[in-house]
């Protein structure tokens, strides 16, 4: 691919530094990010349901650059509103951009993406959250929690855990994870839309799940982290690297497969 | 005269006698309904993976 202009690189570095520091982690940003998350496979943009674009590492990589795309050439926008546009070249994809950075074309970008904070700073009124680039990981954990809750309709629910590839989870660990999940579920309730009521439906009581499902859920959580290259090593050092996420080119989050 | 309130009342929807008649999704807020930021908090990065 053609080289990016120096001024484009400088803008991207600046914006990446903002995102990595967590300075723009706000609800409004998240909504825009989700609503407008789009991959462009070329300058001649063809609208597609970007949410099912594949690639575990690529999705994480691109998520740091794409914000509120309304212009087919807009790449990203910083806190100051200054826009960064794709260079005007014939063929350009995020995949090529990622490989270019990965192979050393942009050392500073590479370094920034290799040193993401494990969790973003606390947003106002909230708790620590997984870094923005790992939204897909968060959604996978959410899907697992939701699937476990099918137990409340089906006491015979088949909900397997993870036997291989992860360290076994202890009961002490389960007793810490379940309340931490519950803490977040308790914070955000939804109305009883079916009955057109203002009553808020309470959070699912995870503690009422039977022990074997709680264990399986916690195992799955550990497994999902490992699928994104996160384990004890990353936890101990408290930073993450995009480059440690497996490429997994065919990967599409279950959430989007379910919704499409 | 009824008193107006702008504060929503948090009242769990009471399940029917036979819980199978009312799906859990109508009783509880589904985890998949929460917002993207909340989902990242759900991952609980303050607890090791």
mmCIF file of C-alpha atoms in Angstrom:
data_model
loop_
_atom_site.group_PDB
_atom_site.id
_atom_site.type_symbol
_atom_site.label_atom_id
_atom_site.label_comp_id
_atom_site.label_asym_id
_atom_site.label_seq_id
_atom_site.Cartn_x
_atom_site.Cartn_y
_atom_site.Cartn_z
ATOM 1 C CA UNK A 1 0.000 0.000 0.000
ATOM 2 C CA UNK A 2 1.039 3.571 -0.498
ATOM 3 C CA UNK A 3 2.649 5.313 2.407
ATOM 4 C CA UNK A 4 0.469 7.421 4.601
ATOM 5 C CA UNK A 5 1.267 11.078 4.625
ATOM 6 C CA UNK A 6 3.186 12.216 7.650
ATOM 7 C CA UNK A 7 0.468 14.583 8.792
ATOM 8 C CA UNK A 8 -2.074 11.747 8.682
ATOM 9 C CA UNK A 9 0.209 9.632 10.817
ATOM 10 C CA UNK A 10 0.680 12.405 13.334
ATOM 11 C CA UNK A 11 -3.060 12.895 13.618
ATOM 12 C CA UNK A 12 -3.662 9.190 14.028
ATOM 13 C CA UNK A 13 -1.023 8.961 16.731
ATOM 14 C CA UNK A 14 -2.564 11.887 18.566
ATOM 15 C CA UNK A 15 -6.045 10.404 18.430
ATOM 16 C CA UNK A 16 -4.801 6.983 19.403
ATOM 17 C CA UNK A 17 -3.099 8.470 22.420
ATOM 18 C CA UNK A 18 -6.385 10.055 23.422
ATOM 19 C CA UNK A 19 -8.265 6.797 23.064
ATOM 20 C CA UNK A 20 -5.640 4.748 24.795
ATOM 21 C CA UNK A 21 -5.603 7.110 27.731
ATOM 22 C CA UNK A 22 -9.327 6.625 27.985
ATOM 23 C CA UNK A 23 -10.027 10.328 27.841
ATOM 24 C CA UNK A 24 -12.917 9.924 25.473
ATOM 25 C CA UNK A 25 -14.641 7.021 27.124
ATOM 26 C CA UNK A 26 -18.106 8.454 27.403
ATOM 27 C CA UNK A 27 -21.535 7.061 26.777
ATOM 28 C CA UNK A 28 -22.077 9.391 23.868
ATOM 29 C CA UNK A 29 -18.907 8.244 22.226
ATOM 30 C CA UNK A 30 -19.834 4.637 22.739
ATOM 31 C CA UNK A 31 -23.220 5.064 21.133
ATOM 32 C CA UNK A 32 -21.704 6.743 18.138
ATOM 33 C CA UNK A 33 -19.029 4.108 17.950
ATOM 34 C CA UNK A 34 -21.524 1.317 17.960
ATOM 35 C CA UNK A 35 -24.058 2.925 15.667
ATOM 36 C CA UNK A 36 -21.555 3.990 13.080
ATOM 37 C CA UNK A 37 -18.972 1.278 13.338
ATOM 38 C CA UNK A 38 -18.085 0.629 9.785
ATOM 39 C CA UNK A 39 -15.272 -0.970 7.946
ATOM 40 C CA UNK A 40 -14.503 0.400 4.605
ATOM 41 C CA UNK A 41 -13.066 -2.132 2.246
ATOM 42 C CA UNK A 42 -11.986 0.531 -0.154
ATOM 43 C CA UNK A 43 -12.284 4.201 -0.897
ATOM 44 C CA UNK A 44 -15.337 3.491 -3.015
ATOM 45 C CA UNK A 45 -17.315 2.634 0.041
ATOM 46 C CA UNK A 46 -19.983 0.024 -0.288
ATOM 47 C CA UNK A 47 -22.424 0.036 2.532
ATOM 48 C CA UNK A 48 -22.556 -3.255 4.332
ATOM 49 C CA UNK A 49 -23.493 -4.456 7.714
ATOM 50 C CA UNK A 50 -20.120 -3.775 9.172
ATOM 51 C CA UNK A 51 -20.999 -5.482 12.382
ATOM 52 C CA UNK A 52 -20.496 -8.844 10.746
ATOM 53 C CA UNK A 53 -17.132 -7.909 9.327
ATOM 54 C CA UNK A 54 -14.726 -10.608 10.356
ATOM 55 C CA UNK A 55 -11.333 -10.726 11.972
ATOM 56 C CA UNK A 56 -10.733 -10.785 15.700
ATOM 57 C CA UNK A 57 -7.603 -8.672 15.685
ATOM 58 C CA UNK A 58 -8.715 -6.526 12.762
ATOM 59 C CA UNK A 59 -11.972 -5.550 14.459
ATOM 60 C CA UNK A 60 -10.099 -4.494 17.581
ATOM 61 C CA UNK A 61 -7.560 -2.584 15.526
ATOM 62 C CA UNK A 62 -10.089 -0.745 13.406
ATOM 63 C CA UNK A 63 -12.313 0.087 16.362
ATOM 64 C CA UNK A 64 -9.679 2.479 17.628
ATOM 65 C CA UNK A 65 -9.794 4.530 14.444
ATOM 66 C CA UNK A 66 -13.385 4.629 13.311
ATOM 67 C CA UNK A 67 -15.719 7.098 14.923
ATOM 68 C CA UNK A 68 -18.968 8.450 13.588
ATOM 69 C CA UNK A 69 -18.278 7.959 9.933
ATOM 70 C CA UNK A 70 -20.544 10.053 7.766
ATOM 71 C CA UNK A 71 -18.107 10.799 5.018
ATOM 72 C CA UNK A 72 -16.793 7.936 2.955
ATOM 73 C CA UNK A 73 -13.300 9.242 3.476
ATOM 74 C CA UNK A 74 -13.464 10.116 7.144
ATOM 75 C CA UNK A 75 -11.167 7.918 9.153
ATOM 76 C CA UNK A 76 -11.555 9.316 12.601
ATOM 77 C CA UNK A 77 -12.050 12.433 14.623
ATOM 78 C CA UNK A 78 -10.215 13.623 17.676
ATOM 79 C CA UNK A 79 -11.506 15.231 20.822
ATOM 80 C CA UNK A 80 -11.010 18.649 19.295
ATOM 81 C CA UNK A 81 -13.226 17.706 16.392
ATOM 82 C CA UNK A 82 -10.386 17.709 13.946
ATOM 83 C CA UNK A 83 -10.999 15.080 11.324
ATOM 84 C CA UNK A 84 -8.502 12.726 9.823
ATOM 85 C CA UNK A 85 -9.190 11.528 6.316
ATOM 86 C CA UNK A 86 -7.970 8.535 4.443
ATOM 87 C CA UNK A 87 -5.303 9.321 1.943
ATOM 88 C CA UNK A 88 -6.571 9.627 -1.564
ATOM 89 C CA UNK A 89 -5.272 6.426 -3.074
ATOM 90 C CA UNK A 90 -6.901 3.753 -5.158
ATOM 91 C CA UNK A 91 -6.967 0.802 -2.868
ATOM 92 C CA UNK A 92 -6.882 0.957 0.862
ATOM 93 C CA UNK A 93 -8.255 -1.340 3.487
ATOM 94 C CA UNK A 94 -7.943 -1.470 7.220
ATOM 95 C CA UNK A 95 -6.485 -4.914 6.867
ATOM 96 C CA UNK A 96 -3.629 -3.570 4.774
ATOM 97 C CA UNK A 97 -3.157 -0.731 7.204
ATOM 98 C CA UNK A 98 -3.010 -3.126 10.132
ATOM 99 C CA UNK A 99 -0.478 -5.402 8.436
ATOM 100 C CA UNK A 100 1.602 -2.404 7.496
ATOM 101 C CA UNK A 101 1.774 -1.247 11.099
ATOM 102 C CA UNK A 102 2.318 -4.790 12.295
ATOM 103 C CA UNK A 103 5.273 -5.196 9.995
ATOM 104 C CA UNK A 104 6.967 -2.099 11.259
ATOM 105 C CA UNK A 105 5.967 0.736 8.963
ATOM 106 C CA UNK A 106 4.810 2.898 11.865
ATOM 107 C CA UNK A 107 6.797 2.145 15.022
ATOM 108 C CA UNK A 108 5.035 4.644 17.197
ATOM 109 C CA UNK A 109 1.575 3.401 16.211
ATOM 110 C CA UNK A 110 2.748 -0.145 16.778
ATOM 111 C CA UNK A 111 4.003 0.726 20.217
ATOM 112 C CA UNK A 112 0.812 2.508 21.200
ATOM 113 C CA UNK A 113 -1.264 -0.480 20.190
ATOM 114 C CA UNK A 114 1.042 -2.768 22.124
ATOM 115 C CA UNK A 115 0.467 -0.857 25.349
ATOM 116 C CA UNK A 116 -3.243 -0.402 25.913
ATOM 117 C CA UNK A 117 -4.325 0.036 29.532
ATOM 118 C CA UNK A 118 -5.960 -3.139 30.819
ATOM 119 C CA UNK A 119 -8.965 -1.126 31.879
ATOM 120 C CA UNK A 120 -10.065 2.371 31.041
ATOM 121 C CA UNK A 121 -10.263 4.945 33.780
ATOM 122 C CA UNK A 122 -13.494 5.135 35.657
ATOM 123 C CA UNK A 123 -16.061 7.147 33.778
ATOM 124 C CA UNK A 124 -18.343 9.351 35.810
ATOM 125 C CA UNK A 125 -20.531 7.202 38.017
ATOM 126 C CA UNK A 126 -19.228 3.970 36.580
ATOM 127 C CA UNK A 127 -16.770 1.216 37.347
ATOM 128 C CA UNK A 128 -13.621 0.205 35.600
ATOM 129 C CA UNK A 129 -14.325 -1.006 32.125
ATOM 130 C CA UNK A 130 -12.443 -3.145 29.701
ATOM 131 C CA UNK A 131 -10.542 -1.111 27.144
ATOM 132 C CA UNK A 132 -12.631 0.182 24.261
ATOM 133 C CA UNK A 133 -10.709 -1.907 21.726
ATOM 134 C CA UNK A 134 -11.963 -5.089 23.417
ATOM 135 C CA UNK A 135 -15.655 -4.390 22.965
ATOM 136 C CA UNK A 136 -16.049 -7.700 21.133
ATOM 137 C CA UNK A 137 -14.632 -9.573 24.124
ATOM 138 C CA UNK A 138 -17.083 -7.799 26.373
ATOM 139 C CA UNK A 139 -19.955 -8.776 24.088
ATOM 140 C CA UNK A 140 -18.859 -12.417 24.106
ATOM 141 C CA UNK A 141 -18.950 -12.469 27.902
ATOM 142 C CA UNK A 142 -22.356 -10.809 27.785
ATOM 143 C CA UNK A 143 -23.662 -13.503 25.424
ATOM 144 C CA UNK A 144 -22.453 -16.192 27.811
ATOM 145 C CA UNK A 145 -24.203 -14.517 30.735
ATOM 146 C CA UNK A 146 -27.394 -14.232 28.723
ATOM 147 C CA UNK A 147 -27.255 -17.893 27.696
ATOM 148 C CA UNK A 148 -26.803 -18.956 31.312
ATOM 149 C CA UNK A 149 -29.982 -17.114 32.214
ATOM 150 C CA UNK A 150 -32.001 -19.445 29.998
ATOM 151 C CA UNK A 151 -31.873 -21.677 33.077
ATOM 152 C CA UNK A 152 -34.665 -19.589 34.551
ATOM 153 C CA UNK A 153 -36.981 -20.947 31.840
ATOM 154 C CA UNK A 154 -35.359 -24.335 31.532
ATOM 155 C CA UNK A 155 -33.990 -26.009 34.675
ATOM 156 C CA UNK A 156 -32.559 -28.735 32.440
ATOM 157 C CA UNK A 157 -30.519 -26.246 30.437
ATOM 158 C CA UNK A 158 -27.424 -27.719 28.846
ATOM 159 C CA UNK A 159 -24.748 -25.110 29.524
ATOM 160 C CA UNK A 160 -21.288 -26.594 29.225
ATOM 161 C CA UNK A 161 -18.210 -24.999 30.709
ATOM 162 C CA UNK A 162 -14.660 -25.196 29.412
ATOM 163 C CA UNK A 163 -12.603 -28.294 30.202
ATOM 164 C CA UNK A 164 -9.450 -27.587 28.258
ATOM 165 C CA UNK A 165 -7.239 -24.658 27.433
ATOM 166 C CA UNK A 166 -7.743 -22.726 30.653
ATOM 167 C CA UNK A 167 -6.680 -23.050 34.247
ATOM 168 C CA UNK A 168 -9.438 -24.555 36.373
ATOM 169 C CA UNK A 169 -11.490 -22.007 38.261
ATOM 170 C CA UNK A 170 -11.663 -22.266 42.030
ATOM 171 C CA UNK A 171 -14.815 -21.863 44.089
ATOM 172 C CA UNK A 172 -13.229 -18.792 45.662
ATOM 173 C CA UNK A 173 -12.802 -17.297 42.212
ATOM 174 C CA UNK A 174 -16.374 -18.113 41.247
ATOM 175 C CA UNK A 175 -17.518 -16.387 44.423
ATOM 176 C CA UNK A 176 -15.747 -13.226 43.264
ATOM 177 C CA UNK A 177 -16.708 -13.243 39.610
ATOM 178 C CA UNK A 178 -20.442 -13.818 40.026
ATOM 179 C CA UNK A 179 -20.924 -10.777 42.300
ATOM 180 C CA UNK A 180 -18.790 -8.643 39.973
ATOM 181 C CA UNK A 181 -21.029 -9.585 37.045
ATOM 182 C CA UNK A 182 -24.108 -8.949 39.164
ATOM 183 C CA UNK A 183 -22.805 -5.521 40.152
ATOM 184 C CA UNK A 184 -22.934 -4.389 36.550
ATOM 185 C CA UNK A 185 -26.254 -6.021 35.742
ATOM 186 C CA UNK A 186 -27.804 -4.238 38.720
ATOM 187 C CA UNK A 187 -26.738 -0.880 37.377
ATOM 188 C CA UNK A 188 -28.745 -0.858 34.209
ATOM 189 C CA UNK A 189 -32.365 -1.917 34.102
ATOM 190 C CA UNK A 190 -34.874 -1.790 31.290
ATOM 191 C CA UNK A 191 -38.552 -1.052 31.296
ATOM 192 C CA UNK A 192 -41.348 -3.561 30.895
ATOM 193 C CA UNK A 193 -41.890 -2.717 27.232
ATOM 194 C CA UNK A 194 -44.268 -5.578 26.533
ATOM 195 C CA UNK A 195 -46.846 -4.210 28.926
ATOM 196 C CA UNK A 196 -46.006 -0.650 28.037
ATOM 197 C CA UNK A 197 -45.166 -0.076 31.652
ATOM 198 C CA UNK A 198 -42.762 2.265 33.375
ATOM 199 C CA UNK A 199 -41.742 -0.449 35.787
ATOM 200 C CA UNK A 200 -38.118 -1.445 35.533
ATOM 201 C CA UNK A 201 -37.431 -5.109 35.085
ATOM 202 C CA UNK A 202 -34.927 -6.158 37.736
ATOM 203 C CA UNK A 203 -31.532 -7.612 36.925
ATOM 204 C CA UNK A 204 -31.239 -11.365 36.608
ATOM 205 C CA UNK A 205 -30.171 -12.880 39.942
ATOM 206 C CA UNK A 206 -27.023 -14.736 38.963
ATOM 207 C CA UNK A 207 -26.657 -16.100 42.500
ATOM 208 C CA UNK A 208 -29.795 -18.146 41.855
ATOM 209 C CA UNK A 209 -28.149 -20.019 39.040
ATOM 210 C CA UNK A 210 -27.174 -23.509 40.179
ATOM 211 C CA UNK A 211 -23.522 -24.090 41.071
ATOM 212 C CA UNK A 212 -22.704 -26.014 37.910
ATOM 213 C CA UNK A 213 -23.958 -23.175 35.701
ATOM 214 C CA UNK A 214 -22.149 -20.548 37.746
ATOM 215 C CA UNK A 215 -18.955 -22.550 37.361
ATOM 216 C CA UNK A 216 -19.485 -22.985 33.639
ATOM 217 C CA UNK A 217 -20.121 -19.251 33.245
ATOM 218 C CA UNK A 218 -16.926 -18.329 35.053
ATOM 219 C CA UNK A 219 -14.981 -20.867 32.998
ATOM 220 C CA UNK A 220 -16.401 -19.384 29.838
ATOM 221 C CA UNK A 221 -15.387 -15.896 30.979
ATOM 222 C CA UNK A 222 -11.799 -17.037 31.444
ATOM 223 C CA UNK A 223 -11.913 -18.753 28.090
ATOM 224 C CA UNK A 224 -13.246 -15.657 26.305
ATOM 225 C CA UNK A 225 -10.386 -13.584 27.719
ATOM 226 C CA UNK A 226 -7.934 -16.187 26.459
ATOM 227 C CA UNK A 227 -9.479 -16.051 22.999
ATOM 228 C CA UNK A 228 -8.396 -12.406 22.901
ATOM 229 C CA UNK A 229 -4.895 -13.162 24.098
ATOM 230 C CA UNK A 230 -5.529 -12.155 27.682
ATOM 231 C CA UNK A 231 -4.381 -14.272 30.580
ATOM 232 C CA UNK A 232 -2.356 -14.132 33.761
ATOM 233 C CA UNK A 233 0.580 -12.429 32.054
ATOM 234 C CA UNK A 234 -1.509 -9.561 30.765
ATOM 235 C CA UNK A 235 -3.324 -9.235 34.073
ATOM 236 C CA UNK A 236 -0.061 -9.027 36.011
ATOM 237 C CA UNK A 237 1.400 -6.324 33.813
ATOM 238 C CA UNK A 238 -1.933 -4.458 33.528
ATOM 239 C CA UNK A 239 -1.667 -3.580 29.901
ATOM 240 C CA UNK A 240 -2.895 -5.203 26.719
ATOM 241 C CA UNK A 241 -1.535 -5.524 23.230
ATOM 242 C CA UNK A 242 -3.603 -5.597 20.057
ATOM 243 C CA UNK A 243 -0.824 -7.711 18.586
ATOM 244 C CA UNK A 244 -1.503 -10.486 21.097
ATOM 245 C CA UNK A 245 -5.045 -10.934 19.854
ATOM 246 C CA UNK A 246 -5.121 -13.907 17.469
ATOM 247 C CA UNK A 247 -5.817 -12.823 13.924
ATOM 248 C CA UNK A 248 -8.686 -15.294 13.600
ATOM 249 C CA UNK A 249 -9.777 -13.889 10.250
ATOM 250 C CA UNK A 250 -13.119 -15.659 10.181
ATOM 251 C CA UNK A 251 -14.244 -14.509 13.605
ATOM 252 C CA UNK A 252 -17.498 -12.545 13.921
ATOM 253 C CA UNK A 253 -18.954 -11.835 17.363
ATOM 254 C CA UNK A 254 -21.939 -14.002 18.263
ATOM 255 C CA UNK A 255 -23.901 -10.890 19.068
ATOM 256 C CA UNK A 256 -23.934 -9.717 15.490
ATOM 257 C CA UNK A 257 -24.593 -13.162 14.070
ATOM 258 C CA UNK A 258 -27.596 -13.338 16.356
ATOM 259 C CA UNK A 259 -28.854 -9.899 15.406
ATOM 260 C CA UNK A 260 -28.459 -10.170 11.666
ATOM 261 C CA UNK B 1 -55.250 14.363 43.954
ATOM 262 C CA UNK B 2 -52.589 11.907 42.811
ATOM 263 C CA UNK B 3 -49.049 12.951 43.411
ATOM 264 C CA UNK B 4 -46.891 13.060 40.340
ATOM 265 C CA UNK B 5 -43.509 11.525 40.508
ATOM 266 C CA UNK B 6 -40.730 11.583 38.011
ATOM 267 C CA UNK B 7 -38.851 8.810 39.712
ATOM 268 C CA UNK B 8 -39.593 5.446 38.157
ATOM 269 C CA UNK B 9 -40.705 2.832 40.631
ATOM 270 C CA UNK B 10 -38.477 -0.184 40.648
ATOM 271 C CA UNK B 11 -40.975 -2.959 41.061
ATOM 272 C CA UNK B 12 -40.184 -6.435 39.877
ATOM 273 C CA UNK B 13 -42.816 -7.851 37.610
ATOM 274 C CA UNK B 14 -44.351 -10.676 39.607
ATOM 275 C CA UNK B 15 -44.168 -13.999 37.819
ATOM 276 C CA UNK B 16 -47.331 -15.950 37.309
ATOM 277 C CA UNK B 17 -47.990 -19.062 39.348
ATOM 278 C CA UNK B 18 -46.435 -21.193 36.637
ATOM 279 C CA UNK B 19 -43.076 -19.582 35.843
ATOM 280 C CA UNK B 20 -43.033 -21.340 32.501
ATOM 281 C CA UNK B 21 -45.879 -19.095 31.359
ATOM 282 C CA UNK B 22 -43.756 -15.982 31.592
ATOM 283 C CA UNK B 23 -40.345 -16.042 29.969
ATOM 284 C CA UNK B 24 -37.457 -14.819 32.057
ATOM 285 C CA UNK B 25 -36.887 -12.142 29.446
ATOM 286 C CA UNK B 26 -40.141 -10.537 30.463
ATOM 287 C CA UNK B 27 -39.361 -10.720 34.144
ATOM 288 C CA UNK B 28 -35.772 -9.595 34.142
ATOM 289 C CA UNK B 29 -33.625 -7.181 32.167
ATOM 290 C CA UNK B 30 -31.611 -9.263 29.759
ATOM 291 C CA UNK B 31 -27.849 -8.758 29.889
ATOM 292 C CA UNK B 32 -27.855 -8.317 26.118
ATOM 293 C CA UNK B 33 -30.029 -5.227 26.524
ATOM 294 C CA UNK B 34 -27.427 -3.180 28.331
ATOM 295 C CA UNK B 35 -25.407 -0.499 26.605
ATOM 296 C CA UNK B 36 -21.940 -1.016 25.087
ATOM 297 C CA UNK B 37 -20.105 0.762 27.874
ATOM 298 C CA UNK B 38 -21.959 -1.230 30.507
ATOM 299 C CA UNK B 39 -21.041 -4.383 28.640
ATOM 300 C CA UNK B 40 -17.375 -3.425 28.954
ATOM 301 C CA UNK B 41 -17.930 -2.961 32.683
ATOM 302 C CA UNK B 42 -19.662 -6.346 32.780
ATOM 303 C CA UNK B 43 -16.369 -7.879 31.692
ATOM 304 C CA UNK B 44 -15.182 -6.790 35.167
ATOM 305 C CA UNK B 45 -11.544 -5.965 34.427
ATOM 306 C CA UNK B 46 -11.003 -5.457 38.153
ATOM 307 C CA UNK B 47 -11.223 -9.245 38.512
ATOM 308 C CA UNK B 48 -8.496 -11.313 36.917
ATOM 309 C CA UNK B 49 -9.394 -13.230 33.765
#
